[in-house]
Short mmCIF file of C-alpha atoms and ligand atoms in Angstrom, two decimals:
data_model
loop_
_atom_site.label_atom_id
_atom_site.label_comp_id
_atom_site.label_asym_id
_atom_site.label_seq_id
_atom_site.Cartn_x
_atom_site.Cartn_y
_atom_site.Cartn_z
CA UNK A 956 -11.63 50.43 -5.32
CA UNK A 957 -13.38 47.07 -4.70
CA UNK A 958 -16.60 47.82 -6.02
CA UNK A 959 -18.86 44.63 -7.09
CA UNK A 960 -22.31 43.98 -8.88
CA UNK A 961 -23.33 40.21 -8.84
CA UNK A 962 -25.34 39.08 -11.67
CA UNK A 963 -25.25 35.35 -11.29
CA UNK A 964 -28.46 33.46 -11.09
CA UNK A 965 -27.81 32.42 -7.61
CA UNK A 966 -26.53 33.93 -5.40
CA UNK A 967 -28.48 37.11 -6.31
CA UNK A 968 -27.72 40.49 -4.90
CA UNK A 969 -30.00 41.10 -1.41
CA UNK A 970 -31.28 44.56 -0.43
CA UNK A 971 -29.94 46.28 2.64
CA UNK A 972 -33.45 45.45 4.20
CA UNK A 973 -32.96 42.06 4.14
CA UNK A 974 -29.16 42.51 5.69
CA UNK A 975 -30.21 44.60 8.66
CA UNK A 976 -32.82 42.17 9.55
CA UNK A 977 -30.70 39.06 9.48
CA UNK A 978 -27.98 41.23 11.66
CA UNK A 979 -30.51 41.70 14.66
CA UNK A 980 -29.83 40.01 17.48
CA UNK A 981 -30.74 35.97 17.75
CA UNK A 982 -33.69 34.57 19.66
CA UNK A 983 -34.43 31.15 20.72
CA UNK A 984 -36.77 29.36 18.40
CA UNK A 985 -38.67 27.92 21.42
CA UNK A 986 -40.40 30.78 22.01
CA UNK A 987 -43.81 32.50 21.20
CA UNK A 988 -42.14 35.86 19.33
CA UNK A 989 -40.28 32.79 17.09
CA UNK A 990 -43.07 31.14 16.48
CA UNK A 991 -45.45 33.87 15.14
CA UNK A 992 -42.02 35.14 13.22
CA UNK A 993 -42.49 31.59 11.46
CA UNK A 994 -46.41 31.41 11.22
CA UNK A 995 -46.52 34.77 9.62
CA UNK A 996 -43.67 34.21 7.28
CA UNK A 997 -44.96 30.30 6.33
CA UNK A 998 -47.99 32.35 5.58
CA UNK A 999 -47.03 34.75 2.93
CA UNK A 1000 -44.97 31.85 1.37
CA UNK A 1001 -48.11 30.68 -0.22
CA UNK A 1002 -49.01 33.97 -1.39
CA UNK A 1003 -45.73 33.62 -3.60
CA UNK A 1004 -46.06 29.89 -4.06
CA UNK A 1005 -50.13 31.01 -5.25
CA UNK A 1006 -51.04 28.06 -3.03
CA UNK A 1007 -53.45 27.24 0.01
CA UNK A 1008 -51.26 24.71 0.07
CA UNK A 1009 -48.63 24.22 2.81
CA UNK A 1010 -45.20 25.35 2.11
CA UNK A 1011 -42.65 24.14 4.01
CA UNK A 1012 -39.06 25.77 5.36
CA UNK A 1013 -36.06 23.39 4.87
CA UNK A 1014 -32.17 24.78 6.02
CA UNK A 1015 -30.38 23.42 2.93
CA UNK A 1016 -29.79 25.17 -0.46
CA UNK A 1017 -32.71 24.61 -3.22
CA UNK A 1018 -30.97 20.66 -3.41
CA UNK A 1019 -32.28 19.85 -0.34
CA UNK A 1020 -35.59 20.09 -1.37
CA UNK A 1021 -35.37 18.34 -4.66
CA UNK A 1022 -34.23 15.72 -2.63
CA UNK A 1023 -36.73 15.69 -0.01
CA UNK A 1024 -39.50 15.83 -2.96
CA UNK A 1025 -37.64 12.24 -4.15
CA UNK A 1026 -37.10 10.44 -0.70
CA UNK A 1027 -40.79 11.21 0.47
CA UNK A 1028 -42.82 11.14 -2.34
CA UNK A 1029 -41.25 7.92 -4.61
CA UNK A 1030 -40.41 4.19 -3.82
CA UNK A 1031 -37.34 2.24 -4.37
CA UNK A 1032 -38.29 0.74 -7.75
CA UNK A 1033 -40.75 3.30 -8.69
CA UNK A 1034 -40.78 5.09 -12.57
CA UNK A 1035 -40.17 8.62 -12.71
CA UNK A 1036 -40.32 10.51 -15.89
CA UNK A 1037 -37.56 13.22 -15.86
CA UNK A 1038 -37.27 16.16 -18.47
CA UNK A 1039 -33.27 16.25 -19.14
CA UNK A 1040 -32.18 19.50 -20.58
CA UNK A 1041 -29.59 20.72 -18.62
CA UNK A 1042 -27.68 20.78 -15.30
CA UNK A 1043 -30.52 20.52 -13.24
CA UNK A 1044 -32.80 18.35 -15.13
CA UNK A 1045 -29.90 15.97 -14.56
CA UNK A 1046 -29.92 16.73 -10.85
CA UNK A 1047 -33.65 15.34 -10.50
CA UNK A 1048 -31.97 12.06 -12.30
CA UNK A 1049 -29.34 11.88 -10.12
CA UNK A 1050 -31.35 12.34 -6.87
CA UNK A 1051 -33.87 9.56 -8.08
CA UNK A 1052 -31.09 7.17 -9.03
CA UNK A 1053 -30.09 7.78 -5.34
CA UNK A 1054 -32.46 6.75 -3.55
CA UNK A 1055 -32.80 3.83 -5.83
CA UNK A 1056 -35.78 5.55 -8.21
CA UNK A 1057 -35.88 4.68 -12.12
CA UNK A 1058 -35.76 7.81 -13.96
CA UNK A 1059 -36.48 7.44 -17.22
CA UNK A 1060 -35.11 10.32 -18.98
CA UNK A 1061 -37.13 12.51 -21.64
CA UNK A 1062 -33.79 14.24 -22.91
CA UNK A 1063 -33.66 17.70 -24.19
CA UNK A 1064 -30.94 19.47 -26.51
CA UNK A 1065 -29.24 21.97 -24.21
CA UNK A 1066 -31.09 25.49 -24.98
CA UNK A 1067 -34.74 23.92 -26.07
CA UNK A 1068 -37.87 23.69 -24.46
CA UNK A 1069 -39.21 20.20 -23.88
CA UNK A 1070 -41.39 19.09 -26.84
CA UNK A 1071 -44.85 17.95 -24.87
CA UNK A 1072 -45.41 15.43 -27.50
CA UNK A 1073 -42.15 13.36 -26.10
CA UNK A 1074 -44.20 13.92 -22.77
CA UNK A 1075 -46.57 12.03 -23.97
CA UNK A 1076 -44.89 9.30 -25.77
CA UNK A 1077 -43.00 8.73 -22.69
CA UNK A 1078 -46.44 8.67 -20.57
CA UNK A 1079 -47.63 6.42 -23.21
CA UNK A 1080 -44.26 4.12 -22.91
CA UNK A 1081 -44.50 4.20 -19.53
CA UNK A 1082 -48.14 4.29 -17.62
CA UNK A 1083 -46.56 3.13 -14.37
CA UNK A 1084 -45.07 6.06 -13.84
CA UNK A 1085 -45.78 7.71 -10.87
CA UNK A 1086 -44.32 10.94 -11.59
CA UNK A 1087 -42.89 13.74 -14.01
CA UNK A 1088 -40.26 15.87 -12.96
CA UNK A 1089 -38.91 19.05 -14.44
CA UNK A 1090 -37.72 22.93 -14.04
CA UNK A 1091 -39.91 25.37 -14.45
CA UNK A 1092 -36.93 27.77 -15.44
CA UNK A 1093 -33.58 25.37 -16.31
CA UNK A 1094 -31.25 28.01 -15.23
CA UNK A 1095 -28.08 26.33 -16.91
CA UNK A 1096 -29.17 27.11 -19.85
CA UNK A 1097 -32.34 29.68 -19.65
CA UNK A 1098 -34.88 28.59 -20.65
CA UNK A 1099 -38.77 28.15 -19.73
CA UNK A 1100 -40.54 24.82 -20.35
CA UNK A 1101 -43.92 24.74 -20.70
CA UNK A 1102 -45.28 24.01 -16.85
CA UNK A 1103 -49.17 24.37 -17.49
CA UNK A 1104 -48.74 22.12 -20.29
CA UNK A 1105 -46.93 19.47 -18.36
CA UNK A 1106 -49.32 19.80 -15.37
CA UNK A 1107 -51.84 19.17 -17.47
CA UNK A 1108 -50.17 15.96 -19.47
CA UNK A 1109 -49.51 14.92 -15.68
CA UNK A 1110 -53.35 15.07 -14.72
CA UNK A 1111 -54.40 13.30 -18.17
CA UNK A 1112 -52.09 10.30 -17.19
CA UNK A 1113 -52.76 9.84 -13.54
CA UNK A 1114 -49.11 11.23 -13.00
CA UNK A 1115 -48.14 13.81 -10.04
CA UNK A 1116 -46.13 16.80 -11.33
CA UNK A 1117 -43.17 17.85 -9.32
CA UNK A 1118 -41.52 21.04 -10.05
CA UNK A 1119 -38.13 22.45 -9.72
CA UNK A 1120 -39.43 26.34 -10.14
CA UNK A 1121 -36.04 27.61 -7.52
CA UNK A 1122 -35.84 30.15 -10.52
CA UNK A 1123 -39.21 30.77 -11.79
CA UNK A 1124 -41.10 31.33 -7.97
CA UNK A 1125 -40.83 35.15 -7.65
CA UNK A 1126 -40.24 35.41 -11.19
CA UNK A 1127 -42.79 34.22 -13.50
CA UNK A 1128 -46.23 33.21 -12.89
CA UNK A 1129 -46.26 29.51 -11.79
CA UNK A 1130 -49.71 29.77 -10.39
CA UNK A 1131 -49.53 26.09 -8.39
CA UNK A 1132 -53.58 25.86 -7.12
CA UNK A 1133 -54.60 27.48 -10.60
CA UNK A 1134 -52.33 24.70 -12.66
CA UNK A 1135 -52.97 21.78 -10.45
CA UNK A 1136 -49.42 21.55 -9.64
CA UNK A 1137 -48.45 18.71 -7.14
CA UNK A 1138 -44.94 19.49 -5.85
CA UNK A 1139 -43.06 23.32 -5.95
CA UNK A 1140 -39.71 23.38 -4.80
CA UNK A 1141 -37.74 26.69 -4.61
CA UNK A 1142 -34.74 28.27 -2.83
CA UNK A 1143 -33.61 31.44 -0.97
CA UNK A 1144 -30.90 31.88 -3.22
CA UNK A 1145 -32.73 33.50 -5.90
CA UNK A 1146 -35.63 35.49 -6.66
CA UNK A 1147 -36.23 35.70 -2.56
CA UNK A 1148 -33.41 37.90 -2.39
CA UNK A 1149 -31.55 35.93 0.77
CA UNK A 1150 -28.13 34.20 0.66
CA UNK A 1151 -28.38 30.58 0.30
CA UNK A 1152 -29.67 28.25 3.38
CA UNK A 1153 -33.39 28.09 2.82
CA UNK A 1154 -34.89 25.38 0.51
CA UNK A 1155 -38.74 25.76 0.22
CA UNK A 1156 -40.97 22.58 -0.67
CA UNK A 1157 -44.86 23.32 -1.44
CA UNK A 1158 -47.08 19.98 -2.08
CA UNK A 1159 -50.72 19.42 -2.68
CA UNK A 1160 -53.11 17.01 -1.46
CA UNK A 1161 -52.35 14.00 -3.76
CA UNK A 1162 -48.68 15.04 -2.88
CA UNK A 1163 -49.23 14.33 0.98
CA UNK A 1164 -51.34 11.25 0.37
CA UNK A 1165 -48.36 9.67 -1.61
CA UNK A 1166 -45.69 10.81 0.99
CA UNK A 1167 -47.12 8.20 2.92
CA UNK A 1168 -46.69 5.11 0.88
CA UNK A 1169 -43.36 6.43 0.00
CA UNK A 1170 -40.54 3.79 1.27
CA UNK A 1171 -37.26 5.56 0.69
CA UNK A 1172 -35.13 5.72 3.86
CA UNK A 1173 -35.53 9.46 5.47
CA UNK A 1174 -34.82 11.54 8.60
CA UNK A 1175 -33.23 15.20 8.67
CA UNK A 1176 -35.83 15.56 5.72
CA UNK A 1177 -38.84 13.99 6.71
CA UNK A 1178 -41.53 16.33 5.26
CA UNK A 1179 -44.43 15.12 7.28
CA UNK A 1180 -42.83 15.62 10.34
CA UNK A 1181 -42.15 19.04 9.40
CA UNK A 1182 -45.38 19.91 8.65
CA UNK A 1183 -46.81 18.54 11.73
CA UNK A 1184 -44.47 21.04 13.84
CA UNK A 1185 -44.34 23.87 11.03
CA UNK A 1186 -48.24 24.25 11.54
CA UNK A 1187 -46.97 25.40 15.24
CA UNK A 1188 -44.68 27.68 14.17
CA UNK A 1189 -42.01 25.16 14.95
CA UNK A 1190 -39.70 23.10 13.18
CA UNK A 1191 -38.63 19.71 13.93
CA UNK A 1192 -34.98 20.44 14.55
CA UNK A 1193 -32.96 24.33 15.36
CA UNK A 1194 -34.89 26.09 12.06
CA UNK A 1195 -32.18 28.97 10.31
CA UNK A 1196 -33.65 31.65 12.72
CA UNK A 1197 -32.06 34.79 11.19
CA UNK A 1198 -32.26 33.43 7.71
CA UNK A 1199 -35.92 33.04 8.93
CA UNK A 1200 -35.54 37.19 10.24
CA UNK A 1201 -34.31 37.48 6.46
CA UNK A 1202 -37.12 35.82 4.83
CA UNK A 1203 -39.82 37.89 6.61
CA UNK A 1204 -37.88 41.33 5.12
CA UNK A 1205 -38.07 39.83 1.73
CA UNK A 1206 -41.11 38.64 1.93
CA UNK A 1207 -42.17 42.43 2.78
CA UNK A 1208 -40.29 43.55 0.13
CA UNK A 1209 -42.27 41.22 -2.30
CA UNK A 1210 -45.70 41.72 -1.11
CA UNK A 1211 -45.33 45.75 -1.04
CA UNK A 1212 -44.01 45.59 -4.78
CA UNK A 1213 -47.16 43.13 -5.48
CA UNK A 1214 -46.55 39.61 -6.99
CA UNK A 1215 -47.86 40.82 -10.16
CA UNK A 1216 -45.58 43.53 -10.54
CA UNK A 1217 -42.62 41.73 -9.81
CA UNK A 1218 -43.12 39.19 -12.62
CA UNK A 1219 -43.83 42.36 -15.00
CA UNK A 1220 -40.45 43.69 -13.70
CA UNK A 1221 -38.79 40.58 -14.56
CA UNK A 1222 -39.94 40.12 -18.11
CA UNK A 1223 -39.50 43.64 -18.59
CA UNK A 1224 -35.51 43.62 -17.50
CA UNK A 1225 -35.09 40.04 -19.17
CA UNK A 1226 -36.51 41.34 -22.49
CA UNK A 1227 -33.99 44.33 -22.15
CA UNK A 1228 -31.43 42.09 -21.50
CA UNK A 1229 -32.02 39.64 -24.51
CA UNK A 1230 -32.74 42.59 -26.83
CA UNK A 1231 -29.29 44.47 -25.96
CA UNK A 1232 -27.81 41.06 -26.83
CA UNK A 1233 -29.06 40.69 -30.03
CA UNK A 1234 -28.10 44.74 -31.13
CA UNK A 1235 -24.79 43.54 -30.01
CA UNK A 1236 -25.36 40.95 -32.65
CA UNK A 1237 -24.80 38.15 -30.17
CA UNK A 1238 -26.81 34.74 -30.47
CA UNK A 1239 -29.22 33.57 -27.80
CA UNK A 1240 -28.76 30.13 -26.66
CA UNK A 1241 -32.52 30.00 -26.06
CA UNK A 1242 -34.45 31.88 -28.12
CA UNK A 1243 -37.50 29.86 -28.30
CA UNK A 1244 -38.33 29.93 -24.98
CA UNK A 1245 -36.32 32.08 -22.47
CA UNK A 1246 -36.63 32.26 -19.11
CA UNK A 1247 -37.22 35.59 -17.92
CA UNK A 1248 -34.49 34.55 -14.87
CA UNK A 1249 -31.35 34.69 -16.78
CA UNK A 1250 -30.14 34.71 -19.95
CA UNK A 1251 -27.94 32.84 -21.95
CA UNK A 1252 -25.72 34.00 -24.38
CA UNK A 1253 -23.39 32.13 -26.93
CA UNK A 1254 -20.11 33.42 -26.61
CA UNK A 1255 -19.46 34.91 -30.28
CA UNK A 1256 -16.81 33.03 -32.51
CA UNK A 1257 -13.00 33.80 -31.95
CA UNK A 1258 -13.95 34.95 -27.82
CA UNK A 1259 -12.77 33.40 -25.16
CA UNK A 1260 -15.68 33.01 -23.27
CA UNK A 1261 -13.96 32.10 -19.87
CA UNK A 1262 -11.64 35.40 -20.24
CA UNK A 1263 -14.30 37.20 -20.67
CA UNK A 1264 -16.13 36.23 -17.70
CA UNK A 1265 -12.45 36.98 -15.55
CA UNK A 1266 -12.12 39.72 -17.00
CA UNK A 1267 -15.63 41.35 -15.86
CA UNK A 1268 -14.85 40.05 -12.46
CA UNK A 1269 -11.44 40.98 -11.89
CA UNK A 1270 -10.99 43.86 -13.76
CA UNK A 1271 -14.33 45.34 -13.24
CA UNK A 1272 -16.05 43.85 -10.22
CA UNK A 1273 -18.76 42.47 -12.18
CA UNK A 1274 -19.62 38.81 -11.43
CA UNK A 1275 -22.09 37.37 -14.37
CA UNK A 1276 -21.80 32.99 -14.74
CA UNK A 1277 -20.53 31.31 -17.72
CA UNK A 1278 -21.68 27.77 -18.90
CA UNK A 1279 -22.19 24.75 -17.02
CA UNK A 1280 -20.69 20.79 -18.37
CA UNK A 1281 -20.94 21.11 -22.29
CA UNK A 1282 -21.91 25.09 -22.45
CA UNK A 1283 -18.36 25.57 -20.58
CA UNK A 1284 -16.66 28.47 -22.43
CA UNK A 1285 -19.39 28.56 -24.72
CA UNK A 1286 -22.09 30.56 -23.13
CA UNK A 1287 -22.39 33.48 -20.55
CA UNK A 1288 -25.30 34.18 -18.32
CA UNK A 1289 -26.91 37.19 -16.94
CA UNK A 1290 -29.15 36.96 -14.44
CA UNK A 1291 -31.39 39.89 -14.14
CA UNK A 1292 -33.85 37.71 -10.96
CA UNK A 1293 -34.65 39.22 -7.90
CA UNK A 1294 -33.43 42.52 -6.30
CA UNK A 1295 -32.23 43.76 -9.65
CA UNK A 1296 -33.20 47.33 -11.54
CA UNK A 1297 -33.24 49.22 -14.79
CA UNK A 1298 -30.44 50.58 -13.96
CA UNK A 1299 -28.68 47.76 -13.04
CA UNK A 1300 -29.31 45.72 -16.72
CA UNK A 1301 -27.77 49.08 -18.34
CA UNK A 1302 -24.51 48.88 -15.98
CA UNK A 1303 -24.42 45.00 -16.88
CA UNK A 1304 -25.00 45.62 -20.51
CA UNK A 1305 -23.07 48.56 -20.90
CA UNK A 1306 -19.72 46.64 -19.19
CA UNK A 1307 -20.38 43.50 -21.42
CA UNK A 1308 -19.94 45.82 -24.54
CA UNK A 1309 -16.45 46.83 -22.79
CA UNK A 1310 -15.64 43.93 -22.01
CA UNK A 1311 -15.79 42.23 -25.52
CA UNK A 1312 -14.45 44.96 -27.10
CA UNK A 1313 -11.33 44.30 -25.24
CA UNK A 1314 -11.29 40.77 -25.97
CA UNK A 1315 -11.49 41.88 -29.55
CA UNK A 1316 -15.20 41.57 -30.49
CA UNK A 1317 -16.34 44.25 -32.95
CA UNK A 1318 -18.70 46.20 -30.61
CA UNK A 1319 -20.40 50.10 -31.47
CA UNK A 1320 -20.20 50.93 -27.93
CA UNK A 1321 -23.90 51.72 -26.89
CA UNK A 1322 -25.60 49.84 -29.24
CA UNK A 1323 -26.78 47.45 -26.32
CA UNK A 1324 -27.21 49.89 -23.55
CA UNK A 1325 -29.22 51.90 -26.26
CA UNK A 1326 -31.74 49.53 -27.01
CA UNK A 1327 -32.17 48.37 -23.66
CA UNK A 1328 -33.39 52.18 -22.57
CA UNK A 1329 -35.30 51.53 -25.55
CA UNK A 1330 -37.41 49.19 -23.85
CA UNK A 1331 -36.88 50.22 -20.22
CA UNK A 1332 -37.50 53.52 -20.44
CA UNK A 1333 -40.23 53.36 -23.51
CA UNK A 1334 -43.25 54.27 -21.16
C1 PLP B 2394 -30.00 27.07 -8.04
C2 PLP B 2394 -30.86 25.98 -8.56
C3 PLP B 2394 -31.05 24.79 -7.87
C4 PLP B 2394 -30.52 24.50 -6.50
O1 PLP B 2394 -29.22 24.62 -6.35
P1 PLP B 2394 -28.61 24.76 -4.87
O2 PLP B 2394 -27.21 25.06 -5.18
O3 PLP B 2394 -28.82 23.49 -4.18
O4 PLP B 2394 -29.36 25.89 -4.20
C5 PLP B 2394 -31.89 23.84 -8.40
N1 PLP B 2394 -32.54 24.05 -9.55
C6 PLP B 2394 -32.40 25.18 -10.25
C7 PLP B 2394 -33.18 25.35 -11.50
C8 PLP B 2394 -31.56 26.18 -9.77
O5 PLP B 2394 -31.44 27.33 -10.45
#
């Protein structure tokens, strides 16, 4: 029959809303009914980014703007502290090594939290260090690090924060004003409900004052220029127009729900989610400190973890993700960010027990699905 449910963390599912307005008809972006599209929607962006701050509209996926946070902010030759506990943690080394930036790497067992007394030691270590970079939510392996914390390390030692939050804006609370946060990044991708194509960059005042000192070699990504035209309603080159069309439905969508409800939807559905795992008697990979994006499940012993994820999506239609590098085979993901339901985490849950009980895994079917109506359907 065809049907399928996508609970990856990126891309997430998008609501019909959003796929009407992207199918209108194009306009030119020269034009005044463009430009107050783009002024309006640049506008509510910093009610979601909880900034006065700028935020500006890249085309690229969420990359983009981790690298246009590097290349405009840092200096060939310049320190940057980088928390390393997963696939994208790694990314922020990568990009810096790039453009010829020294990350020195504050590395992080797969699953864990960064510890904020390494932080330290590594601001002690190195007090030339112009930055520390991190993800608010590490989606490869779910889990939340501790981004007030870290702000607040960064202030103490003179440092600017920069923040991957592509899975925690629209989430979680990352309030960037509130916490003194330098540098957001974030993508469409994900809690924004688009399809990929829109990379978001938010950066405060000490943020713009190092942009220009910084000496990397720049163009499509040059995030002053931007501004400078984005303050118009313009963009320096051909912006995504009816990704832009999409972005004002979503951003609807988000401000009718309220940004406060949306984050108590999402740790609602994650601790469902994380709760029907463990009645399944299946291990968290980060217990400590999930992300309330996606979670991360160890495969149990004896399951073949990549079957298992085929099998959902072949057999079934279901589409979760398993484990990036090391977790390969080892863990499986749910994402339960952006337009996602109570219903939907009992359909996901519900096929997982299926699924493993196939594969062999002793499962009481409904033990899962039970405890998550438990806890979505308690009140
Ligand atoms: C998805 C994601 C990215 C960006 O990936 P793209 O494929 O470039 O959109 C970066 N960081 C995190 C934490 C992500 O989840």
């Amino acid at each position: 029959m065809g049907k399928t449910y996508l609970f990856a963390p990126g891309p997430t599912p998008i609501p019909p809303k959003v796929l009407l307005a992207m199918a209108k008809p194009i306009i030119h972006h020269r034009i005044p009914q463009f430009r107050m599209l783009f002024k309006g929607v640049l506008e509510d962006l910093k009610y979601v980014f909880q900034t006065q701050q700028p935020v500006i509209v890249l085309a690229s996926s969420g990359t983009g703007a981790m690298e246009a946070a590097v290349s405009n902010l840092l200096s060939p030759g310049d320190k940057a502290l980088v928390v390393r506990g997963g696939k994208f943690g790694e990314r922020w080394a990568e990009i810096c090594k790039a453009y010829g930036v020294d990350p020195v790497n504050i590395d992080v067992e797969w699953g864990k939290a960064v510890d904020t007394g390494l932080v330290e030691e590594a601001f002690e270590a190195h007090p030339q260090a112009k930055v520390l970079m991190w993800q608010a939510s590490e989606t490869s392996t779910g889990v939340r690090h501790p981004t007030k914390e870290l702000a607040a390390l960064c202030q103490q030692y003179g440092a600017l924060s920069v923040v991957d939050g592509i899975t925690a804006i629209g989430v979680f609370d990352v309030p960037m004003d509130e916490w003194g946060l330098d540098v957001v990044v974030s993508g469409s991708q994900k809690a924004f409900m688009l399809p990929p194509g829109l990379a978001f960059i938010a950066m405060g005042e000490r943020a713009w004052e190092m942009v220009q000192g910084g000496r990397c070699p720049r163009y499509y990504f040059d995030l002053e220029k931007e501004r400078k035209s984005q303050e118009k309603g313009d963009g320096a080159y051909t912006p995504a127009v009816s990704m832009i069309m999409g972005l004002r439905a979503s951003l609807d969508l988000i401000k009718d729900e309220g940004l406060e409800e949306v984050f108590a939807r999402h740790a609602l559905l994650a601790r469902a989610t994380r709760e029907s795992m463990k009645a399944l008697g299946l291990e968290l990979l980060a217990p400590g400190s999930p992300s309330d994006a996606v979670t991360a499940i160890k495969v149990p012993p004896g399951i073949d973890g990549t079957a298992m994820i085929s099998t959902l999506r072949d057999k079934y239609g279901i589409t979760i993700a398993g484990g990036q590098s090391q977790l390969k085979g080892k863990i499986f993901r749910i994402s339960h960010m952006g337009y996602v339901s109570k219903a939907d985490i009992l359909l996901v849950v519900g096929m997982v027990e299926v699924v493993l009980r196939e594969l062999g895994y002793a499962v009481d079917l409904g033990k899962g699905v039970g405890r998550a109506e438990g806890i979505l359907f308690s009140e």
